[in-house]
Amino acid sequence: MIEQTTDETISRSQQHLRRIKSFVMRPGRMTEGQKSAFDRHWKAKGHDLSEGIFDAEQVYGRKAPLVLEIGFGMGQSLIEMCVAQPETNFLGIEVHLPGVGRILREAETQNVHNLRVYKEDAVEVLEQCIPDESLDCVQLFFPDPWHKKKHHKRRIVQPAFVELVRRKLKVGGCFHMATDWENYAEHMLEVMSAAPGYDNMAEGYHPRPETRPLTKFEARGHRLGHGVWDLMFKRSGS
């Protein structure tokens, strides 16, 4: 049975979000190439919380659809999307510095100009920097599933988080999630189905759209019979 989301539930969950992080800082240093790319391009492509509101039209020098990806990892699929959709502005958030360094290096190598990056907690970026009703799409691909039951409270997809995302999406904007953990997919579907102001864009799970690149890891999983679940929910007018 799906529990109905209430203002009180969201308020409690908002406090929970601020106390409990949905990620851990993984150990690992940037390679020389990643560090060099970071040093060369962070000033032009990187942003910090201290800068305040993110003015996309000013930052990119144009008015265009804006897609935000949370937790881009090493950045390969996000770079592919930037290259495939030059008419779209992309904004990535990742706390793992080697991933930030690598995506900046790849952006340089592939002459990508429609990408900007934060190396911050995504919740803080959304709360402090992203204007309401400014995003055409929010992407959350393969977040940490926190598969042990005692850790489920650390999963990022919770009522307060999806309400925060809803506020930042334009009406008609899409929240696109993907996971390779079936239990997490079920959790996502339950939370999103109960969340006000969203319409599921499919009957349950959504087929992987062509706009989400198939990663090598995912392709290998398919060959081994592993599942991947996409969920796409549109912000309604309510």
Short mmCIF file of C-alpha atoms in Angstrom, two decimals:
data_model
loop_
_atom_site.label_atom_id
_atom_site.label_comp_id
_atom_site.label_asym_id
_atom_site.label_seq_id
_atom_site.Cartn_x
_atom_site.Cartn_y
_atom_site.Cartn_z
CA MET A 1 0.00 0.00 0.00
CA ILE A 2 1.37 3.44 -0.96
CA GLU A 3 1.41 5.96 1.86
CA GLN A 4 -0.06 9.31 0.86
CA THR A 5 2.43 12.18 0.97
CA THR A 6 1.40 15.04 3.27
CA ASP A 7 2.93 18.42 4.09
CA GLU A 8 3.89 17.03 7.49
CA THR A 9 5.62 14.04 5.86
CA ILE A 10 7.57 16.34 3.55
CA SER A 11 8.53 18.66 6.42
CA ARG A 12 9.91 15.74 8.44
CA SER A 13 11.70 14.45 5.35
CA GLN A 14 13.25 17.87 4.66
CA GLN A 15 14.80 17.86 8.12
CA HIS A 16 15.97 14.30 7.46
CA LEU A 17 17.58 15.38 4.15
CA ARG A 18 19.67 18.00 5.90
CA ARG A 19 20.87 15.54 8.56
CA ILE A 20 21.62 12.48 6.44
CA LYS A 21 23.72 12.53 3.28
CA SER A 22 22.74 10.26 0.41
CA PHE A 23 26.39 9.88 -0.61
CA VAL A 24 29.79 9.17 0.87
CA MET A 25 33.00 10.85 -0.23
CA ARG A 26 34.88 8.07 -1.97
CA PRO A 27 38.66 7.97 -1.62
CA GLY A 28 40.69 8.63 -4.73
CA ARG A 29 42.94 11.28 -6.16
CA MET A 30 42.75 12.96 -9.51
CA THR A 31 45.24 11.77 -12.10
CA GLU A 32 47.71 14.32 -13.42
CA GLY A 33 45.57 14.70 -16.54
CA GLN A 34 42.39 15.23 -14.53
CA LYS A 35 44.05 17.74 -12.21
CA SER A 36 45.54 19.63 -15.14
CA ALA A 37 42.12 19.83 -16.83
CA PHE A 38 40.51 20.92 -13.56
CA ASP A 39 43.07 23.69 -13.12
CA ARG A 40 42.63 24.90 -16.72
CA HIS A 41 38.85 24.81 -16.97
CA TRP A 42 37.29 25.10 -13.53
CA LYS A 43 37.17 28.90 -13.63
CA ALA A 44 35.25 28.82 -16.93
CA LYS A 45 33.01 25.80 -16.36
CA GLY A 46 32.85 25.35 -12.57
CA HIS A 47 30.44 26.91 -10.08
CA ASP A 48 30.25 27.11 -6.27
CA LEU A 49 27.45 27.64 -3.75
CA SER A 50 28.98 30.98 -2.81
CA GLU A 51 28.05 32.38 -6.23
CA GLY A 52 24.36 32.26 -5.34
CA ILE A 53 21.62 31.97 -7.95
CA PHE A 54 22.58 30.21 -11.18
CA ASP A 55 21.52 32.46 -14.06
CA ALA A 56 21.56 30.02 -16.98
CA GLU A 57 20.98 32.57 -19.75
CA GLN A 58 23.92 34.64 -18.53
CA VAL A 59 26.19 31.64 -17.85
CA TYR A 60 25.71 29.96 -21.24
CA GLY A 61 25.22 33.17 -23.18
CA ARG A 62 21.95 31.96 -24.69
CA LYS A 63 18.41 30.91 -23.89
CA ALA A 64 18.04 27.15 -24.27
CA PRO A 65 16.54 24.10 -22.51
CA LEU A 66 18.40 23.33 -19.28
CA VAL A 67 19.07 19.77 -18.11
CA LEU A 68 20.52 19.07 -14.66
CA GLU A 69 22.23 15.76 -13.93
CA ILE A 70 22.82 14.75 -10.31
CA GLY A 71 25.81 12.49 -9.66
CA PHE A 72 27.36 12.14 -13.12
CA GLY A 73 30.15 9.84 -11.89
CA MET A 74 33.05 9.89 -14.33
CA GLY A 75 30.90 11.84 -16.76
CA GLN A 76 31.04 9.75 -19.92
CA SER A 77 27.29 9.57 -20.57
CA LEU A 78 26.80 13.26 -19.74
CA ILE A 79 29.52 14.22 -22.22
CA GLU A 80 27.82 12.06 -24.85
CA MET A 81 24.55 13.89 -24.24
CA CYS A 82 26.28 17.27 -24.51
CA VAL A 83 27.75 16.28 -27.87
CA ALA A 84 24.50 14.76 -29.16
CA GLN A 85 22.35 17.73 -28.08
CA PRO A 86 24.33 20.93 -28.72
CA GLU A 87 21.10 22.92 -28.65
CA THR A 88 20.62 22.03 -24.95
CA ASN A 89 22.44 23.43 -21.90
CA PHE A 90 23.65 20.82 -19.40
CA LEU A 91 24.54 21.30 -15.74
CA GLY A 92 26.22 18.46 -13.84
CA ILE A 93 26.67 17.92 -10.11
CA GLU A 94 29.27 15.51 -8.71
CA VAL A 95 31.10 15.43 -5.37
CA HIS A 96 33.81 12.95 -6.51
CA LEU A 97 36.72 15.12 -7.67
CA PRO A 98 38.28 12.59 -10.11
CA GLY A 99 34.92 12.55 -11.94
CA VAL A 100 34.88 16.35 -12.06
CA GLY A 101 38.43 16.40 -13.41
CA ARG A 102 37.67 13.76 -16.00
CA ILE A 103 34.53 15.42 -17.34
CA LEU A 104 36.40 18.71 -17.73
CA ARG A 105 39.16 16.91 -19.61
CA GLU A 106 36.62 15.20 -21.89
CA ALA A 107 34.81 18.49 -22.46
CA GLU A 108 38.10 19.97 -23.65
CA THR A 109 38.94 16.96 -25.84
CA GLN A 110 35.52 16.92 -27.51
CA ASN A 111 35.16 20.70 -27.72
CA VAL A 112 32.04 20.77 -25.53
CA HIS A 113 30.74 24.25 -24.72
CA ASN A 114 27.23 23.51 -23.36
CA LEU A 115 28.33 22.06 -20.00
CA ARG A 116 28.78 23.59 -16.55
CA VAL A 117 29.64 21.77 -13.30
CA TYR A 118 29.15 21.93 -9.53
CA LYS A 119 31.27 19.88 -7.09
CA GLU A 120 28.77 20.24 -4.24
CA ASP A 121 25.96 18.41 -2.45
CA ALA A 122 23.09 18.33 -4.97
CA VAL A 123 20.47 19.14 -2.33
CA GLU A 124 22.34 22.31 -1.37
CA VAL A 125 22.75 23.33 -5.02
CA LEU A 126 19.04 22.85 -5.66
CA GLU A 127 18.04 24.74 -2.52
CA GLN A 128 20.50 27.63 -2.81
CA CYS A 129 21.32 28.09 -6.48
CA ILE A 130 18.68 26.76 -8.85
CA PRO A 131 15.67 29.06 -9.42
CA ASP A 132 12.20 27.57 -9.17
CA GLU A 133 10.64 26.47 -12.47
CA SER A 134 13.94 26.82 -14.36
CA LEU A 135 14.80 23.22 -15.32
CA ASP A 136 13.49 21.30 -18.32
CA CYS A 137 14.77 17.99 -16.99
CA VAL A 138 16.47 16.54 -13.91
CA GLN A 139 18.45 13.34 -14.42
CA LEU A 140 19.36 10.91 -11.65
CA PHE A 141 21.11 7.88 -13.12
CA PHE A 142 22.28 4.93 -11.01
CA PRO A 143 22.42 6.66 -7.61
CA ASP A 144 23.80 4.72 -4.66
CA PRO A 145 21.04 2.15 -3.89
CA TRP A 146 22.03 1.75 -0.23
CA HIS A 147 20.87 -1.83 -0.63
CA LYS A 148 20.93 -2.85 3.04
CA LYS A 149 17.53 -2.24 4.60
CA LYS A 150 19.03 -0.31 7.54
CA HIS A 151 20.52 2.14 5.02
CA HIS A 152 17.37 2.74 2.95
CA LYS A 153 16.88 6.05 4.79
CA ARG A 154 19.98 7.32 2.95
CA ARG A 155 18.49 6.85 -0.49
CA ILE A 156 18.21 10.21 -2.20
CA VAL A 157 14.73 9.56 -3.63
CA GLN A 158 12.55 10.54 -0.68
CA PRO A 159 9.37 12.70 -0.47
CA ALA A 160 11.20 15.94 0.40
CA PHE A 161 13.75 15.47 -2.36
CA VAL A 162 11.21 14.81 -5.09
CA GLU A 163 9.21 17.85 -3.93
CA LEU A 164 12.37 19.94 -4.13
CA VAL A 165 12.98 18.66 -7.67
CA ARG A 166 9.34 19.38 -8.59
CA ARG A 167 9.71 23.01 -7.55
CA LYS A 168 12.77 23.44 -9.72
CA LEU A 169 11.20 21.85 -12.82
CA LYS A 170 9.17 23.85 -15.28
CA VAL A 171 5.58 22.70 -15.70
CA GLY A 172 5.88 19.82 -18.15
CA GLY A 173 9.52 19.25 -17.16
CA CYS A 174 10.75 15.71 -16.59
CA PHE A 175 12.37 13.93 -13.64
CA HIS A 176 14.22 10.99 -15.21
CA MET A 177 15.64 8.29 -12.94
CA ALA A 178 17.41 5.01 -13.68
CA THR A 179 18.70 2.21 -11.46
CA ASP A 180 20.00 -1.32 -11.82
CA TRP A 181 18.67 -2.35 -8.40
CA GLU A 182 15.11 -3.69 -8.66
CA ASN A 183 14.32 -2.97 -5.01
CA TYR A 184 15.38 0.65 -5.46
CA ALA A 185 13.32 0.88 -8.64
CA GLU A 186 10.29 -0.28 -6.65
CA HIS A 187 11.09 2.28 -3.96
CA MET A 188 11.40 5.06 -6.55
CA LEU A 189 8.12 4.11 -8.19
CA GLU A 190 6.34 4.06 -4.83
CA VAL A 191 7.68 7.46 -3.76
CA MET A 192 7.02 9.09 -7.12
CA SER A 193 3.51 7.63 -7.46
CA ALA A 194 2.60 9.12 -4.08
CA ALA A 195 4.22 12.50 -4.73
CA PRO A 196 1.83 15.35 -5.61
CA GLY A 197 2.37 17.34 -8.78
CA TYR A 198 3.80 14.55 -10.94
CA ASP A 199 2.39 12.40 -13.74
CA ASN A 200 4.04 9.13 -14.72
CA MET A 201 5.04 9.22 -18.38
CA ALA A 202 4.53 5.45 -18.67
CA GLU A 203 2.49 2.65 -17.16
CA GLY A 204 5.01 1.86 -14.44
CA TYR A 205 8.58 1.82 -15.73
CA HIS A 206 9.63 3.64 -18.88
CA PRO A 207 11.70 2.14 -21.73
CA ARG A 208 15.20 3.64 -21.87
CA PRO A 209 14.92 6.71 -24.12
CA GLU A 210 17.54 7.21 -26.80
CA THR A 211 18.64 10.39 -25.04
CA ARG A 212 20.12 8.32 -22.20
CA PRO A 213 23.31 6.71 -23.54
CA LEU A 214 23.84 3.01 -22.93
CA THR A 215 26.96 2.71 -20.76
CA LYS A 216 29.49 -0.12 -21.11
CA PHE A 217 28.58 -1.27 -17.60
CA GLU A 218 24.90 -1.32 -18.49
CA ALA A 219 25.49 -3.14 -21.79
CA ARG A 220 27.51 -5.79 -19.95
CA GLY A 221 24.69 -6.12 -17.42
CA HIS A 222 22.18 -6.69 -20.21
CA ARG A 223 24.37 -9.46 -21.65
CA LEU A 224 24.42 -11.11 -18.21
CA GLY A 225 20.66 -10.79 -17.87
CA HIS A 226 20.71 -7.96 -15.32
CA GLY A 227 17.83 -5.49 -15.35
CA VAL A 228 17.83 -1.70 -15.57
CA TRP A 229 14.73 0.32 -14.73
CA ASP A 230 14.01 3.83 -16.03
CA LEU A 231 11.35 6.04 -14.49
CA MET A 232 10.17 9.28 -16.09
CA PHE A 233 7.73 11.57 -14.31
CA LYS A 234 6.48 14.89 -15.69
CA ARG A 235 5.69 17.89 -13.50
CA SER A 236 1.99 18.58 -13.78
CA GLY A 237 0.34 21.96 -13.62
CA SER A 238 -0.83 21.44 -10.03
#
